[in-house]
Amino acid sequence: MSKQYLTAHTVDNAHITDIYGIAATQRAVLSVSGSSDIHIHETASTDFALAQSIPKAHKVGAHHISASGDGKIVASAGFGGELKIWALAEETEEWKLSKEMKPGAGEVWAIALSENGKFLAATTSDGRINVWDISGDAPIKIKEYETAGAGAGVFGTSVDLSSNGKFTASGHQNGTVYLFDNELGRLKFCLSGLAKPIRAVAFSPGCTRLAAAGDSGIIAVYDMKHGEQTDNLIGHSAWIMSLSWNSTGEYLLSGSFDGKVKVWSIERGACVATHSETDKALWAVRWLPRTSLSKAEMFVTGGANRSLIFYREASGG
Amino acid sequence: MPPALLPSLAGSNLVDVPASDQARRGATICKLADLLRDVRVDLALVRFLRICKLALSALCSGTVITKRNIFYQDKDLFRSQVIVDKLVDDLACTLGVERHFLNIVAAGKGLVTGPITLFAVDDTVKDCADPNGILIPPMENISQIDFRHAKWVLVIEKEATFTTLAQFLSAVRKMMPSLPIYAIVDFDPDGISIMRMYRYGSRNLAHEDGAVEDLEWLGIRSKHILTRTAGQGGAEGGGRIAAAPRQEGNAVTTKNTRDRGRGQASQQESTSSQETFPPSSQDSVAVPQLPRRLRESGPHRLSRSQSQAEMQVEMQAPGGRIEDTLLTLTSRDRKRAVVMLNELSVGRDGDIHDPRTMECARELHVMMMLNVKAEIQAVDRMGNMTDWLDEHLVLGE
């Protein structure tokens, strides 16, 4: 049975340039773009109003933004190579700059925050993955995973941290996915099923699966125990730029370069919904975390058409 | 650059003294350069003096020297071409003259082809109709250009800073304000930088005029190389590998055009012209074919069904996919992109709003997001760009 999703709201021209990254908390969606502002739209209200705009957050634009599971910390990575950590002020509910890091050219591309916002993982242009402890006053680099000899690695396009904190996964331009065991501090699996550049990796909420996708147009789903590929989701006809698991791990969301967003049932191994409100690239797609207020599940997309489009599951679905 | 030296050089009337004096002075400078080299002083000073000397000998002998020549005169001393380029610009700037007054040019090659005629100051006439192109003379040697029936100018550029061409284009713009000028450059930070150089003039050479503000950036743009980059399968609901993706249609429509058009497009011949400027030898493979083939093919439109039928064939054709011609950005490319993004945002209050600047910034962002670049060759077909030009230049109008 296919699922029905409706366009709940569209924020036209949410940014003046392409939207490259979206992070979702229980209350809001934060987005970054080729312009310098971070925009925060409320998701609790029905009009998805702009709750806050952080001007000049990233001088030449930002490409990734990641929120902690508890929704209190957000990290954003700018095209200029800078990393900014933002904290939600409890009283005012406003996001404030907490830390700024400038790890150097090529040192930060894709980023992922841990569930509690304490750890931040980032890929580098030469294929390493750095993990920082950002809970103290000054960030401390606690891990540096290498995927090849010094300087010989391949550009890390994507990264994720598992919600239980045990694993780090990275996707690379040569099509390889690496899975690292954070406790042992070493490589657990090297998964090379997709051959073409990987653009997105994502752990399922229960940390039992890892999804990876990219230029091959296929989503590979791996089981975490043995590193076996358990599923091969085929249906996109363009590069897949972004992946997101829903809160239960039953559905996977994918967005592609031709503007299509798809919802996949993991149980059935099939696409259950496709939307294409635009034919321009979708750079980021995200499920919104489920809250006690929201019954229907929602997701949001952003990309080259500069709009944020919110979708809601049709009732009874 | 040792600042103390500059005023004295600038004040020495170097360009005004008689040739014999210049030669003597050149010899002194040369000796000084050797001396300074021995005592291991600031390398920049030695390099600067060396360039002064080379410029001087070029001026004395009435020859023209390229920046590339200068570099190869003493590779160990200069280390990189960039250093030479900068010092030459500094020297020109310091003396308050344009670079060619030093008899130094950026590169030795620059070809023009098409239905135009150049009249030189010495009354010689150069017809540019040769499909292999003729070398563009320095602008100061050209007194007049007859554009005949030229409809547009296309700039094909692979290497940066080509002053003769920039000045030529600027002159063309002044003589023919309504003649469209298009540029085709690589899809990488350097390509965009070159395109902007033609459009706004070089930042280092702000005292030279060479800007064509309304230069049209024809390509290569992200949309040209990424619309065909489909994965496998096109089935809506998903399930298994299916038909060729629809995007494939766009970029291949002209293949048939070319084949069919060969016999019947001659009336177009008289109305299309191209100026191509390959400054490096690697271009000369692709470019000389260009005007001939373009005139052969001419503009034709394909019906949708024709193009779709063709697209199926295209999918299976080996090496036909643009995706395979994409290159990965180097760390230098990425750094260059960041530098350029910063330059684009400089002097502006907050975000960029000028559409043409935003366009450049977006292409750089997309390049970085996907970590890909592509050379002009990515859109050609075995060294033949006419199909692509048919579609984007002729049909695109």
PDB file of C-alpha atoms in Angstrom, chain B residues 98-290:
ATOM      1  CA  GLU B  98      50.293  48.964 -19.775  1.00  0.00           C
ATOM      2  CA  ARG B  99      52.131  45.704 -19.889  1.00  0.00           C
ATOM      3  CA  HIS B 100      52.646  45.592 -23.627  1.00  0.00           C
ATOM      4  CA  PHE B 101      54.648  48.833 -23.442  1.00  0.00           C
ATOM      5  CA  LEU B 102      57.291  46.669 -21.796  1.00  0.00           C
ATOM      6  CA  ASN B 103      57.060  44.379 -24.825  1.00  0.00           C
ATOM      7  CA  ILE B 104      55.810  41.661 -22.508  1.00  0.00           C
ATOM      8  CA  VAL B 105      52.682  39.735 -23.479  1.00  0.00           C
ATOM      9  CA  ALA B 106      50.790  37.103 -21.566  1.00  0.00           C
ATOM     10  CA  ALA B 107      50.937  34.291 -24.068  1.00  0.00           C
ATOM     11  CA  GLY B 108      52.161  33.755 -27.564  1.00  0.00           C
ATOM     12  CA  LYS B 109      49.022  32.396 -29.068  1.00  0.00           C
ATOM     13  CA  GLY B 110      45.585  33.709 -29.693  1.00  0.00           C
ATOM     14  CA  LEU B 111      43.685  32.834 -32.785  1.00  0.00           C
ATOM     15  CA  VAL B 112      40.766  34.455 -34.479  1.00  0.00           C
ATOM     16  CA  THR B 113      38.642  33.023 -37.238  1.00  0.00           C
ATOM     17  CA  GLY B 114      35.468  34.212 -38.923  1.00  0.00           C
ATOM     18  CA  PRO B 115      34.207  36.716 -41.498  1.00  0.00           C
ATOM     19  CA  ILE B 116      36.113  39.724 -40.265  1.00  0.00           C
ATOM     20  CA  THR B 117      39.003  41.680 -41.698  1.00  0.00           C
ATOM     21  CA  LEU B 118      41.712  43.405 -39.699  1.00  0.00           C
ATOM     22  CA  PHE B 119      43.407  46.524 -41.024  1.00  0.00           C
ATOM     23  CA  ALA B 120      46.820  47.124 -39.554  1.00  0.00           C
ATOM     24  CA  VAL B 121      48.350  50.534 -38.900  1.00  0.00           C
ATOM     25  CA  ASP B 122      50.931  49.816 -41.606  1.00  0.00           C
ATOM     26  CA  ASP B 123      48.084  49.411 -44.121  1.00  0.00           C
ATOM     27  CA  THR B 124      48.360  45.628 -44.359  1.00  0.00           C
ATOM     28  CA  VAL B 125      45.076  43.742 -44.420  1.00  0.00           C
ATOM     29  CA  LYS B 126      44.389  40.438 -42.672  1.00  0.00           C
ATOM     30  CA  ASP B 127      41.392  38.359 -43.618  1.00  0.00           C
ATOM     31  CA  CYS B 128      40.368  36.140 -40.712  1.00  0.00           C
ATOM     32  CA  ALA B 129      38.283  33.729 -42.761  1.00  0.00           C
ATOM     33  CA  ASP B 130      40.947  31.025 -42.517  1.00  0.00           C
ATOM     34  CA  PRO B 131      39.193  28.219 -40.641  1.00  0.00           C
ATOM     35  CA  ASN B 132      42.446  27.380 -38.879  1.00  0.00           C
ATOM     36  CA  GLY B 133      42.510  30.870 -37.448  1.00  0.00           C
ATOM     37  CA  ILE B 134      45.028  33.646 -37.659  1.00  0.00           C
ATOM     38  CA  LEU B 135      47.121  35.030 -34.836  1.00  0.00           C
ATOM     39  CA  ILE B 136      45.621  38.152 -33.290  1.00  0.00           C
ATOM     40  CA  PRO B 137      48.060  41.032 -33.685  1.00  0.00           C
ATOM     41  CA  PRO B 138      48.622  43.352 -30.730  1.00  0.00           C
ATOM     42  CA  MET B 139      45.759  45.820 -30.549  1.00  0.00           C
ATOM     43  CA  GLU B 140      48.039  48.816 -31.064  1.00  0.00           C
ATOM     44  CA  ASN B 141      48.847  47.464 -34.528  1.00  0.00           C
ATOM     45  CA  ILE B 142      45.202  47.315 -35.556  1.00  0.00           C
ATOM     46  CA  SER B 143      43.691  50.462 -36.961  1.00  0.00           C
ATOM     47  CA  GLN B 144      40.311  49.171 -37.992  1.00  0.00           C
ATOM     48  CA  ILE B 145      38.182  46.043 -38.109  1.00  0.00           C
ATOM     49  CA  ASP B 146      35.611  45.281 -40.762  1.00  0.00           C
ATOM     50  CA  PHE B 147      32.979  43.041 -39.189  1.00  0.00           C
ATOM     51  CA  ARG B 148      31.133  42.377 -42.429  1.00  0.00           C
ATOM     52  CA  HIS B 149      28.215  40.156 -41.503  1.00  0.00           C
ATOM     53  CA  ALA B 150      29.512  38.837 -38.174  1.00  0.00           C
ATOM     54  CA  LYS B 151      26.593  38.148 -35.852  1.00  0.00           C
ATOM     55  CA  TRP B 152      28.397  37.216 -32.673  1.00  0.00           C
ATOM     56  CA  VAL B 153      31.765  36.519 -31.132  1.00  0.00           C
ATOM     57  CA  LEU B 154      32.582  33.348 -29.256  1.00  0.00           C
ATOM     58  CA  VAL B 155      35.555  33.252 -26.913  1.00  0.00           C
ATOM     59  CA  ILE B 156      37.029  29.854 -26.185  1.00  0.00           C
ATOM     60  CA  GLU B 157      39.573  30.043 -23.448  1.00  0.00           C
ATOM     61  CA  LYS B 158      41.653  27.536 -21.593  1.00  0.00           C
ATOM     62  CA  GLU B 159      44.326  29.562 -19.879  1.00  0.00           C
ATOM     63  CA  ALA B 160      44.198  32.645 -17.769  1.00  0.00           C
ATOM     64  CA  THR B 161      45.240  36.218 -18.414  1.00  0.00           C
ATOM     65  CA  PHE B 162      45.422  36.777 -22.071  1.00  0.00           C
ATOM     66  CA  THR B 163      45.796  40.484 -22.446  1.00  0.00           C
ATOM     67  CA  THR B 164      45.916  40.698 -26.216  1.00  0.00           C
ATOM     68  CA  LEU B 165      42.597  38.924 -26.423  1.00  0.00           C
ATOM     69  CA  ALA B 166      41.058  40.990 -23.650  1.00  0.00           C
ATOM     70  CA  GLN B 167      42.075  44.160 -25.440  1.00  0.00           C
ATOM     71  CA  PHE B 168      40.902  42.815 -28.770  1.00  0.00           C
ATOM     72  CA  LEU B 169      37.508  42.023 -27.293  1.00  0.00           C
ATOM     73  CA  SER B 170      37.344  45.378 -25.652  1.00  0.00           C
ATOM     74  CA  ALA B 171      38.097  46.994 -28.997  1.00  0.00           C
ATOM     75  CA  VAL B 172      35.438  44.853 -30.671  1.00  0.00           C
ATOM     76  CA  ARG B 173      32.964  45.957 -28.028  1.00  0.00           C
ATOM     77  CA  LYS B 174      33.789  49.601 -28.649  1.00  0.00           C
ATOM     78  CA  MET B 175      33.536  49.287 -32.418  1.00  0.00           C
ATOM     79  CA  MET B 176      30.448  47.105 -32.417  1.00  0.00           C
ATOM     80  CA  PRO B 177      28.482  47.761 -29.220  1.00  0.00           C
ATOM     81  CA  SER B 178      25.605  45.511 -30.232  1.00  0.00           C
ATOM     82  CA  LEU B 179      27.631  42.468 -31.315  1.00  0.00           C
ATOM     83  CA  PRO B 180      27.030  39.692 -28.795  1.00  0.00           C
ATOM     84  CA  ILE B 181      30.188  38.294 -27.247  1.00  0.00           C
ATOM     85  CA  TYR B 182      29.998  34.844 -25.705  1.00  0.00           C
ATOM     86  CA  ALA B 183      32.599  33.010 -23.650  1.00  0.00           C
ATOM     87  CA  ILE B 184      33.094  29.329 -23.159  1.00  0.00           C
ATOM     88  CA  VAL B 185      35.462  28.330 -20.365  1.00  0.00           C
ATOM     89  CA  ASP B 186      36.105  25.270 -18.226  1.00  0.00           C
ATOM     90  CA  PHE B 187      33.677  24.475 -15.423  1.00  0.00           C
ATOM     91  CA  ASP B 188      36.188  25.009 -12.635  1.00  0.00           C
ATOM     92  CA  PRO B 189      37.282  27.930 -10.439  1.00  0.00           C
ATOM     93  CA  ASP B 190      39.946  28.998 -12.948  1.00  0.00           C
ATOM     94  CA  GLY B 191      37.449  28.938 -15.802  1.00  0.00           C
ATOM     95  CA  ILE B 192      35.059  31.204 -13.931  1.00  0.00           C
ATOM     96  CA  SER B 193      37.968  33.429 -13.011  1.00  0.00           C
ATOM     97  CA  ILE B 194      38.966  33.728 -16.684  1.00  0.00           C
ATOM     98  CA  MET B 195      35.417  34.522 -17.708  1.00  0.00           C
ATOM     99  CA  ARG B 196      35.255  37.233 -15.068  1.00  0.00           C
ATOM    100  CA  MET B 197      38.601  38.568 -16.215  1.00  0.00           C
ATOM    101  CA  TYR B 198      37.187  39.156 -19.660  1.00  0.00           C
ATOM    102  CA  ARG B 199      34.042  40.617 -18.227  1.00  0.00           C
ATOM    103  CA  TYR B 200      35.497  42.979 -15.658  1.00  0.00           C
ATOM    104  CA  GLY B 201      39.169  43.217 -16.560  1.00  0.00           C
ATOM    105  CA  SER B 202      41.967  41.788 -14.512  1.00  0.00           C
ATOM    106  CA  ARG B 203      42.189  43.081 -10.979  1.00  0.00           C
ATOM    107  CA  ASN B 204      45.951  43.391 -11.177  1.00  0.00           C
ATOM    108  CA  LEU B 205      45.709  45.215 -14.451  1.00  0.00           C
ATOM    109  CA  ALA B 206      43.006  47.631 -13.490  1.00  0.00           C
ATOM    110  CA  HIS B 207      44.896  50.340 -15.358  1.00  0.00           C
ATOM    111  CA  GLU B 208      44.514  48.425 -18.605  1.00  0.00           C
ATOM    112  CA  ASP B 209      41.232  48.487 -20.356  1.00  0.00           C
ATOM    113  CA  GLY B 210      40.049  45.068 -21.347  1.00  0.00           C
ATOM    114  CA  ALA B 211      36.614  44.628 -19.937  1.00  0.00           C
ATOM    115  CA  VAL B 212      33.541  43.473 -21.814  1.00  0.00           C
ATOM    116  CA  GLU B 213      30.890  43.985 -19.168  1.00  0.00           C
ATOM    117  CA  ASP B 214      28.111  42.373 -21.151  1.00  0.00           C
ATOM    118  CA  LEU B 215      30.094  39.244 -22.008  1.00  0.00           C
ATOM    119  CA  GLU B 216      27.689  36.300 -22.077  1.00  0.00           C
ATOM    120  CA  TRP B 217      28.868  33.290 -20.087  1.00  0.00           C
ATOM    121  CA  LEU B 218      27.779  30.543 -22.443  1.00  0.00           C
ATOM    122  CA  GLY B 219      29.355  27.652 -20.553  1.00  0.00           C
ATOM    123  CA  ILE B 220      30.466  25.285 -19.297  1.00  0.00           C
ATOM    124  CA  ARG B 221      27.877  25.579 -16.540  1.00  0.00           C
ATOM    125  CA  SER B 222      26.697  23.056 -13.994  1.00  0.00           C
ATOM    126  CA  LYS B 223      23.412  22.648 -15.864  1.00  0.00           C
ATOM    127  CA  HIS B 224      25.258  21.538 -18.992  1.00  0.00           C
ATOM    128  CA  ILE B 225      27.149  18.743 -17.339  1.00  0.00           C
ATOM    129  CA  LEU B 226      24.697  17.667 -14.684  1.00  0.00           C
ATOM    130  CA  THR B 227      21.409  17.364 -16.515  1.00  0.00           C
ATOM    131  CA  ARG B 228      22.506  14.101 -18.050  1.00  0.00           C
ATOM    132  CA  THR B 229      23.973  12.650 -14.907  1.00  0.00           C
ATOM    133  CA  ALA B 230      21.265  10.177 -14.198  1.00  0.00           C
ATOM    134  CA  GLY B 231      21.601   6.952 -12.374  1.00  0.00           C
ATOM    135  CA  GLN B 232      19.871   3.817 -13.453  1.00  0.00           C
ATOM    136  CA  GLY B 233      16.187   3.287 -13.654  1.00  0.00           C
ATOM    137  CA  GLY B 234      13.313   5.681 -14.148  1.00  0.00           C
ATOM    138  CA  ALA B 235      10.331   3.820 -12.774  1.00  0.00           C
ATOM    139  CA  GLU B 236       8.179   6.066 -10.641  1.00  0.00           C
ATOM    140  CA  GLY B 237       7.248   3.577  -8.009  1.00  0.00           C
ATOM    141  CA  GLY B 238      10.653   2.011  -7.860  1.00  0.00           C
ATOM    142  CA  GLY B 239      11.502  -1.611  -8.082  1.00  0.00           C
ATOM    143  CA  ARG B 240      13.972  -2.442 -10.768  1.00  0.00           C
ATOM    144  CA  ILE B 241      16.165  -1.025 -13.446  1.00  0.00           C
ATOM    145  CA  ALA B 242      14.025   0.477 -16.161  1.00  0.00           C
ATOM    146  CA  ALA B 243      14.131   2.762 -19.161  1.00  0.00           C
ATOM    147  CA  ALA B 244      16.676   5.451 -19.879  1.00  0.00           C
ATOM    148  CA  PRO B 245      16.068   8.573 -17.826  1.00  0.00           C
ATOM    149  CA  ARG B 246      14.285  11.447 -19.416  1.00  0.00           C
ATOM    150  CA  GLN B 247      16.992  14.015 -18.799  1.00  0.00           C
ATOM    151  CA  GLU B 248      19.066  12.239 -21.373  1.00  0.00           C
ATOM    152  CA  GLY B 249      17.066  13.888 -24.109  1.00  0.00           C
ATOM    153  CA  ASN B 250      18.362  17.404 -23.742  1.00  0.00           C
ATOM    154  CA  ALA B 251      21.990  17.053 -24.475  1.00  0.00           C
ATOM    155  CA  VAL B 252      21.800  14.678 -27.381  1.00  0.00           C
ATOM    156  CA  THR B 253      19.225  16.274 -29.596  1.00  0.00           C
ATOM    157  CA  THR B 254      21.759  17.685 -31.942  1.00  0.00           C
ATOM    158  CA  LYS B 255      23.529  14.547 -32.924  1.00  0.00           C
ATOM    159  CA  ASN B 256      20.931  13.879 -35.535  1.00  0.00           C
ATOM    160  CA  THR B 257      20.890  17.528 -36.447  1.00  0.00           C
ATOM    161  CA  ARG B 258      24.468  17.397 -37.428  1.00  0.00           C
ATOM    162  CA  ASP B 259      24.059  14.371 -39.642  1.00  0.00           C
ATOM    163  CA  ARG B 260      20.961  15.608 -41.330  1.00  0.00           C
ATOM    164  CA  GLY B 261      22.051  19.175 -41.492  1.00  0.00           C
ATOM    165  CA  ARG B 262      25.197  18.671 -43.423  1.00  0.00           C
ATOM    166  CA  GLY B 263      23.658  18.916 -46.829  1.00  0.00           C
ATOM    167  CA  GLN B 264      21.135  21.624 -46.281  1.00  0.00           C
ATOM    168  CA  ALA B 265      22.419  24.322 -44.020  1.00  0.00           C
ATOM    169  CA  SER B 266      24.419  26.323 -46.433  1.00  0.00           C
ATOM    170  CA  GLN B 267      22.230  29.388 -46.242  1.00  0.00           C
ATOM    171  CA  GLN B 268      23.238  29.647 -42.641  1.00  0.00           C
ATOM    172  CA  GLU B 269      26.844  29.753 -43.569  1.00  0.00           C
ATOM    173  CA  SER B 270      26.801  33.345 -44.541  1.00  0.00           C
ATOM    174  CA  THR B 271      25.273  34.492 -41.292  1.00  0.00           C
ATOM    175  CA  SER B 272      27.313  32.747 -38.664  1.00  0.00           C
ATOM    176  CA  SER B 273      30.787  33.649 -37.630  1.00  0.00           C
ATOM    177  CA  GLN B 274      33.011  32.688 -34.802  1.00  0.00           C
ATOM    178  CA  GLU B 275      36.150  33.974 -33.300  1.00  0.00           C
ATOM    179  CA  THR B 276      38.028  31.312 -31.473  1.00  0.00           C
ATOM    180  CA  PHE B 277      41.040  31.951 -29.375  1.00  0.00           C
ATOM    181  CA  PRO B 278      42.875  28.876 -28.297  1.00  0.00           C
ATOM    182  CA  PRO B 279      45.902  30.119 -26.455  1.00  0.00           C
ATOM    183  CA  SER B 280      47.449  26.755 -25.811  1.00  0.00           C
ATOM    184  CA  SER B 281      48.369  24.008 -28.175  1.00  0.00           C
ATOM    185  CA  GLN B 282      46.034  21.520 -26.533  1.00  0.00           C
ATOM    186  CA  ASP B 283      43.116  23.460 -27.932  1.00  0.00           C
ATOM    187  CA  SER B 284      44.183  23.426 -31.477  1.00  0.00           C
ATOM    188  CA  VAL B 285      42.901  19.902 -31.867  1.00  0.00           C
ATOM    189  CA  ALA B 286      39.369  20.842 -31.063  1.00  0.00           C
ATOM    190  CA  VAL B 287      39.047  24.355 -32.266  1.00  0.00           C
ATOM    191  CA  PRO B 288      40.021  24.479 -35.909  1.00  0.00           C
ATOM    192  CA  GLN B 289      37.171  22.142 -36.674  1.00  0.00           C
ATOM    193  CA  LEU B 290      34.755  24.409 -35.027  1.00  0.00           C
TER     194      LEU B 290
END
